[in-house]
PDB file of C-alpha atoms in Angstrom:
ATOM      1  CA  UNK A   1      67.539 -72.076  14.140  1.00  0.00           C
ATOM      2  CA  UNK A   2      68.313 -72.298  10.519  1.00  0.00           C
ATOM      3  CA  UNK A   3      70.434 -74.943   8.734  1.00  0.00           C
ATOM      4  CA  UNK A   4      73.502 -74.027   7.161  1.00  0.00           C
ATOM      5  CA  UNK A   5      73.051 -71.857   4.028  1.00  0.00           C
ATOM      6  CA  UNK A   6      69.648 -70.974   4.725  1.00  0.00           C
ATOM      7  CA  UNK A   7      68.074 -67.587   5.590  1.00  0.00           C
ATOM      8  CA  UNK A   8      64.754 -65.820   6.024  1.00  0.00           C
ATOM      9  CA  UNK A   9      64.328 -62.398   4.639  1.00  0.00           C
ATOM     10  CA  UNK A  10      61.440 -59.943   4.050  1.00  0.00           C
ATOM     11  CA  UNK A  11      59.749 -59.962   0.547  1.00  0.00           C
ATOM     12  CA  UNK A  12      60.962 -57.278  -1.864  1.00  0.00           C
ATOM     13  CA  UNK A  13      60.427 -55.990  -5.210  1.00  0.00           C
ATOM     14  CA  UNK A  14      62.010 -57.990  -7.916  1.00  0.00           C
ATOM     15  CA  UNK A  15      61.424 -61.158  -6.347  1.00  0.00           C
ATOM     16  CA  UNK A  16      59.004 -62.318  -8.708  1.00  0.00           C
ATOM     17  CA  UNK A  17      61.309 -64.385 -10.835  1.00  0.00           C
ATOM     18  CA  UNK A  18      62.716 -66.362  -8.121  1.00  0.00           C
ATOM     19  CA  UNK A  19      59.231 -66.988  -6.473  1.00  0.00           C
ATOM     20  CA  UNK A  20      57.787 -68.149  -9.990  1.00  0.00           C
ATOM     21  CA  UNK A  21      60.731 -70.462 -10.522  1.00  0.00           C
ATOM     22  CA  UNK A  22      59.903 -71.831  -6.964  1.00  0.00           C
ATOM     23  CA  UNK A  23      55.859 -72.147  -7.591  1.00  0.00           C
ATOM     24  CA  UNK A  24      57.019 -73.804 -10.850  1.00  0.00           C
ATOM     25  CA  UNK A  25      59.386 -76.487  -9.263  1.00  0.00           C
ATOM     26  CA  UNK A  26      56.744 -77.195  -6.630  1.00  0.00           C
ATOM     27  CA  UNK A  27      53.588 -76.979  -8.510  1.00  0.00           C
ATOM     28  CA  UNK A  28      52.716 -80.685  -7.898  1.00  0.00           C
ATOM     29  CA  UNK A  29      54.157 -80.748  -4.246  1.00  0.00           C
ATOM     30  CA  UNK A  30      51.906 -77.968  -3.405  1.00  0.00           C
ATOM     31  CA  UNK A  31      48.969 -78.822  -5.333  1.00  0.00           C
ATOM     32  CA  UNK A  32      46.885 -80.695  -2.474  1.00  0.00           C
ATOM     33  CA  UNK A  33      47.041 -77.715  -0.246  1.00  0.00           C
ATOM     34  CA  UNK A  34      46.551 -74.739  -2.528  1.00  0.00           C
ATOM     35  CA  UNK A  35      43.696 -73.510  -4.398  1.00  0.00           C
ATOM     36  CA  UNK A  36      43.624 -73.740  -8.297  1.00  0.00           C
ATOM     37  CA  UNK A  37      45.906 -71.149  -9.680  1.00  0.00           C
ATOM     38  CA  UNK A  38      45.749 -69.566 -13.240  1.00  0.00           C
ATOM     39  CA  UNK A  39      48.924 -70.436 -15.377  1.00  0.00           C
ATOM     40  CA  UNK A  40      49.760 -66.604 -15.272  1.00  0.00           C
ATOM     41  CA  UNK A  41      50.469 -67.174 -11.280  1.00  0.00           C
ATOM     42  CA  UNK A  42      53.552 -69.372 -12.368  1.00  0.00           C
ATOM     43  CA  UNK A  43      55.079 -66.642 -14.700  1.00  0.00           C
ATOM     44  CA  UNK A  44      57.761 -63.991 -13.491  1.00  0.00           C
ATOM     45  CA  UNK A  45      55.281 -61.459 -14.356  1.00  0.00           C
ATOM     46  CA  UNK A  46      52.306 -63.032 -12.538  1.00  0.00           C
ATOM     47  CA  UNK A  47      54.524 -63.407  -9.175  1.00  0.00           C
ATOM     48  CA  UNK A  48      55.936 -59.784  -9.459  1.00  0.00           C
ATOM     49  CA  UNK A  49      52.528 -58.760  -9.496  1.00  0.00           C
ATOM     50  CA  UNK A  50      51.780 -60.880  -6.387  1.00  0.00           C
ATOM     51  CA  UNK A  51      54.753 -59.245  -4.715  1.00  0.00           C
ATOM     52  CA  UNK A  52      53.428 -55.770  -5.704  1.00  0.00           C
ATOM     53  CA  UNK A  53      50.208 -56.642  -3.833  1.00  0.00           C
ATOM     54  CA  UNK A  54      51.906 -58.409  -1.004  1.00  0.00           C
ATOM     55  CA  UNK A  55      54.016 -55.201  -0.364  1.00  0.00           C
ATOM     56  CA  UNK A  56      50.950 -53.031  -0.588  1.00  0.00           C
ATOM     57  CA  UNK A  57      49.367 -55.316   2.054  1.00  0.00           C
ATOM     58  CA  UNK A  58      52.491 -54.912   4.432  1.00  0.00           C
ATOM     59  CA  UNK A  59      52.398 -51.175   4.138  1.00  0.00           C
ATOM     60  CA  UNK A  60      48.853 -51.280   5.248  1.00  0.00           C
ATOM     61  CA  UNK A  61      49.875 -53.506   8.175  1.00  0.00           C
ATOM     62  CA  UNK A  62      47.478 -56.061   6.926  1.00  0.00           C
ATOM     63  CA  UNK A  63      49.799 -58.935   5.849  1.00  0.00           C
ATOM     64  CA  UNK A  64      53.722 -59.763   5.823  1.00  0.00           C
ATOM     65  CA  UNK A  65      55.664 -62.041   3.654  1.00  0.00           C
ATOM     66  CA  UNK A  66      58.988 -63.621   4.049  1.00  0.00           C
ATOM     67  CA  UNK A  67      61.098 -65.834   1.880  1.00  0.00           C
ATOM     68  CA  UNK A  68      63.096 -68.824   2.997  1.00  0.00           C
ATOM     69  CA  UNK A  69      66.168 -68.783   0.714  1.00  0.00           C
ATOM     70  CA  UNK A  70      69.168 -71.111  -0.142  1.00  0.00           C
ATOM     71  CA  UNK A  71      71.592 -68.697  -1.986  1.00  0.00           C
ATOM     72  CA  UNK A  72      69.724 -66.972  -4.519  1.00  0.00           C
ATOM     73  CA  UNK A  73      67.079 -69.741  -4.697  1.00  0.00           C
ATOM     74  CA  UNK A  74      63.637 -69.364  -3.085  1.00  0.00           C
ATOM     75  CA  UNK A  75      62.905 -72.639  -1.000  1.00  0.00           C
ATOM     76  CA  UNK A  76      59.959 -71.540   1.160  1.00  0.00           C
ATOM     77  CA  UNK A  77      57.701 -68.718   1.859  1.00  0.00           C
ATOM     78  CA  UNK A  78      56.053 -67.608   5.195  1.00  0.00           C
ATOM     79  CA  UNK A  79      53.152 -65.511   5.526  1.00  0.00           C
ATOM     80  CA  UNK A  80      51.418 -63.586   8.418  1.00  0.00           C
ATOM     81  CA  UNK A  81      48.167 -62.543   7.068  1.00  0.00           C
ATOM     82  CA  UNK A  82      44.579 -61.697   7.968  1.00  0.00           C
ATOM     83  CA  UNK A  83      45.816 -59.364  10.653  1.00  0.00           C
ATOM     84  CA  UNK A  84      43.006 -58.036  13.088  1.00  0.00           C
ATOM     85  CA  UNK A  85      43.791 -55.314  15.476  1.00  0.00           C
ATOM     86  CA  UNK A  86      41.567 -53.650  18.119  1.00  0.00           C
ATOM     87  CA  UNK A  87      40.449 -55.981  20.942  1.00  0.00           C
ATOM     88  CA  UNK A  88      41.589 -59.452  19.080  1.00  0.00           C
ATOM     89  CA  UNK A  89      45.270 -58.702  17.918  1.00  0.00           C
ATOM     90  CA  UNK A  90      45.486 -61.962  15.921  1.00  0.00           C
ATOM     91  CA  UNK A  91      46.852 -62.959  12.631  1.00  0.00           C
ATOM     92  CA  UNK A  92      46.930 -66.532  10.495  1.00  0.00           C
ATOM     93  CA  UNK A  93      50.184 -68.119   9.687  1.00  0.00           C
ATOM     94  CA  UNK A  94      50.858 -69.650   6.269  1.00  0.00           C
ATOM     95  CA  UNK A  95      53.903 -71.525   4.960  1.00  0.00           C
ATOM     96  CA  UNK A  96      55.297 -73.946   2.599  1.00  0.00           C
ATOM     97  CA  UNK A  97      58.977 -75.306   1.865  1.00  0.00           C
ATOM     98  CA  UNK A  98      60.376 -76.839  -1.460  1.00  0.00           C
ATOM     99  CA  UNK A  99      59.953 -80.471  -1.688  1.00  0.00           C
ATOM    100  CA  UNK A 100      63.648 -80.913  -2.222  1.00  0.00           C
ATOM    101  CA  UNK A 101      64.298 -79.142   1.202  1.00  0.00           C
ATOM    102  CA  UNK A 102      62.015 -81.105   3.468  1.00  0.00           C
ATOM    103  CA  UNK A 103      63.091 -82.414   6.508  1.00  0.00           C
ATOM    104  CA  UNK A 104      65.767 -79.880   7.877  1.00  0.00           C
ATOM    105  CA  UNK A 105      63.509 -78.076  10.408  1.00  0.00           C
ATOM    106  CA  UNK A 106      63.090 -75.248   7.908  1.00  0.00           C
ATOM    107  CA  UNK A 107      59.214 -74.948   8.406  1.00  0.00           C
ATOM    108  CA  UNK A 108      59.735 -75.073  12.399  1.00  0.00           C
ATOM    109  CA  UNK A 109      62.058 -72.376  11.868  1.00  0.00           C
ATOM    110  CA  UNK A 110      59.997 -70.178   9.633  1.00  0.00           C
ATOM    111  CA  UNK A 111      56.976 -70.556  12.000  1.00  0.00           C
ATOM    112  CA  UNK A 112      59.455 -69.435  14.957  1.00  0.00           C
ATOM    113  CA  UNK A 113      60.297 -66.617  12.877  1.00  0.00           C
ATOM    114  CA  UNK A 114      56.951 -65.444  12.248  1.00  0.00           C
ATOM    115  CA  UNK A 115      55.818 -65.718  16.029  1.00  0.00           C
ATOM    116  CA  UNK A 116      58.873 -63.407  16.816  1.00  0.00           C
ATOM    117  CA  UNK A 117      57.615 -60.755  14.278  1.00  0.00           C
ATOM    118  CA  UNK A 118      53.876 -61.275  15.288  1.00  0.00           C
ATOM    119  CA  UNK A 119      55.154 -60.543  18.875  1.00  0.00           C
ATOM    120  CA  UNK A 120      57.432 -57.379  17.775  1.00  0.00           C
ATOM    121  CA  UNK A 121      54.039 -56.189  16.223  1.00  0.00           C
ATOM    122  CA  UNK A 122      52.079 -56.650  19.194  1.00  0.00           C
ATOM    123  CA  UNK A 123      49.822 -59.361  18.365  1.00  0.00           C
ATOM    124  CA  UNK A 124      48.297 -61.568  21.037  1.00  0.00           C
ATOM    125  CA  UNK A 125      47.769 -64.803  19.346  1.00  0.00           C
ATOM    126  CA  UNK A 126      48.557 -66.617  16.095  1.00  0.00           C
ATOM    127  CA  UNK A 127      46.212 -68.922  14.158  1.00  0.00           C
ATOM    128  CA  UNK A 128      46.868 -71.697  11.537  1.00  0.00           C
ATOM    129  CA  UNK A 129      44.537 -74.244  10.016  1.00  0.00           C
ATOM    130  CA  UNK A 130      45.631 -77.659   8.142  1.00  0.00           C
ATOM    131  CA  UNK A 131      43.659 -80.220   6.219  1.00  0.00           C
ATOM    132  CA  UNK A 132      42.970 -83.218   8.642  1.00  0.00           C
ATOM    133  CA  UNK A 133      45.420 -85.466   6.679  1.00  0.00           C
ATOM    134  CA  UNK A 134      48.353 -82.927   6.705  1.00  0.00           C
ATOM    135  CA  UNK A 135      50.029 -84.656   9.804  1.00  0.00           C
ATOM    136  CA  UNK A 136      53.390 -83.054   8.752  1.00  0.00           C
ATOM    137  CA  UNK A 137      52.173 -79.560   8.965  1.00  0.00           C
ATOM    138  CA  UNK A 138      50.354 -80.224  12.101  1.00  0.00           C
ATOM    139  CA  UNK A 139      53.692 -81.501  13.912  1.00  0.00           C
ATOM    140  CA  UNK A 140      55.394 -78.321  12.646  1.00  0.00           C
ATOM    141  CA  UNK A 141      52.599 -76.247  14.500  1.00  0.00           C
ATOM    142  CA  UNK A 142      52.848 -78.341  17.523  1.00  0.00           C
ATOM    143  CA  UNK A 143      56.776 -78.285  17.577  1.00  0.00           C
ATOM    144  CA  UNK A 144      56.161 -74.521  17.309  1.00  0.00           C
ATOM    145  CA  UNK A 145      54.019 -73.889  20.635  1.00  0.00           C
ATOM    146  CA  UNK A 146      50.347 -74.100  18.683  1.00  0.00           C
ATOM    147  CA  UNK A 147      47.892 -76.198  20.242  1.00  0.00           C
ATOM    148  CA  UNK A 148      44.872 -77.533  18.232  1.00  0.00           C
ATOM    149  CA  UNK A 149      41.562 -76.180  19.506  1.00  0.00           C
ATOM    150  CA  UNK A 150      39.024 -77.467  16.852  1.00  0.00           C
ATOM    151  CA  UNK A 151      38.031 -78.408  13.328  1.00  0.00           C
ATOM    152  CA  UNK A 152      36.161 -75.869  10.970  1.00  0.00           C
ATOM    153  CA  UNK A 153      33.972 -77.886   8.914  1.00  0.00           C
ATOM    154  CA  UNK A 154      34.076 -76.704   5.024  1.00  0.00           C
ATOM    155  CA  UNK A 155      36.553 -74.160   5.997  1.00  0.00           C
ATOM    156  CA  UNK A 156      38.343 -73.389   2.505  1.00  0.00           C
ATOM    157  CA  UNK A 157      37.321 -73.623  -1.006  1.00  0.00           C
ATOM    158  CA  UNK A 158      40.136 -75.869  -2.494  1.00  0.00           C
ATOM    159  CA  UNK A 159      40.564 -78.155  -5.690  1.00  0.00           C
ATOM    160  CA  UNK A 160      36.866 -77.675  -6.330  1.00  0.00           C
ATOM    161  CA  UNK A 161      35.168 -78.439  -2.814  1.00  0.00           C
ATOM    162  CA  UNK A 162      34.849 -76.881   0.589  1.00  0.00           C
ATOM    163  CA  UNK A 163      37.731 -78.590   2.714  1.00  0.00           C
ATOM    164  CA  UNK A 164      37.573 -79.128   6.461  1.00  0.00           C
ATOM    165  CA  UNK A 165      40.512 -77.673   8.550  1.00  0.00           C
ATOM    166  CA  UNK A 166      42.127 -78.567  11.942  1.00  0.00           C
ATOM    167  CA  UNK A 167      42.378 -75.240  13.723  1.00  0.00           C
ATOM    168  CA  UNK A 168      45.511 -74.361  15.825  1.00  0.00           C
ATOM    169  CA  UNK A 169      46.607 -71.334  17.788  1.00  0.00           C
ATOM    170  CA  UNK A 170      49.388 -69.939  19.557  1.00  0.00           C
ATOM    171  CA  UNK A 171      49.126 -67.120  22.558  1.00  0.00           C
ATOM    172  CA  UNK A 172      52.259 -64.573  22.292  1.00  0.00           C
ATOM    173  CA  UNK A 173      51.496 -62.789  25.330  1.00  0.00           C
ATOM    174  CA  UNK A 174      49.000 -61.596  27.669  1.00  0.00           C
ATOM    175  CA  UNK A 175      49.629 -57.845  27.736  1.00  0.00           C
ATOM    176  CA  UNK A 176      46.909 -55.505  27.072  1.00  0.00           C
ATOM    177  CA  UNK A 177      46.435 -54.385  23.251  1.00  0.00           C
ATOM    178  CA  UNK A 178      48.449 -51.500  22.444  1.00  0.00           C
ATOM    179  CA  UNK A 179      50.640 -50.093  19.750  1.00  0.00           C
ATOM    180  CA  UNK A 180      52.980 -52.549  17.588  1.00  0.00           C
ATOM    181  CA  UNK A 181      56.484 -52.250  18.400  1.00  0.00           C
ATOM    182  CA  UNK A 182      58.478 -50.087  15.559  1.00  0.00           C
TER     183      UNK A 182
END
């Protein structure tokens, strides 16, 4: 359940400027968790190019992205990516919330949204990883029904070094693999 005034909607063409503004506003807030990004990433044109790439991946069924908005302002982003079909039927969840909108249950609502969409798409399980010191994100995942299942040493290359991640999963259902729900 989202707090009043907030909504989650699918990414669409033309969202680049609003995303660029959100990334610029949250550059310092996201720095500990994000890879180093070129200055172009924070421009309207750079984000519109990212929107195009993300929409193409959605058309291919490889990745989906939603925006958390408050009015016309982007205050968060939620991704379901690294989708693997076949006998695995899994995807990875990623998210962030604007530093001015923390503490309102938005991340938990966003993760729940992705879980519903992943179930609709026929995925069996979701995965997520956090750096060991990211207690807030770990709490979001636990509230959203994820369980910790291990640590991946030197998992992602962020900020000039390979970083360990605590791994979480959520089993969505035990039905056999099949076609996604339209």
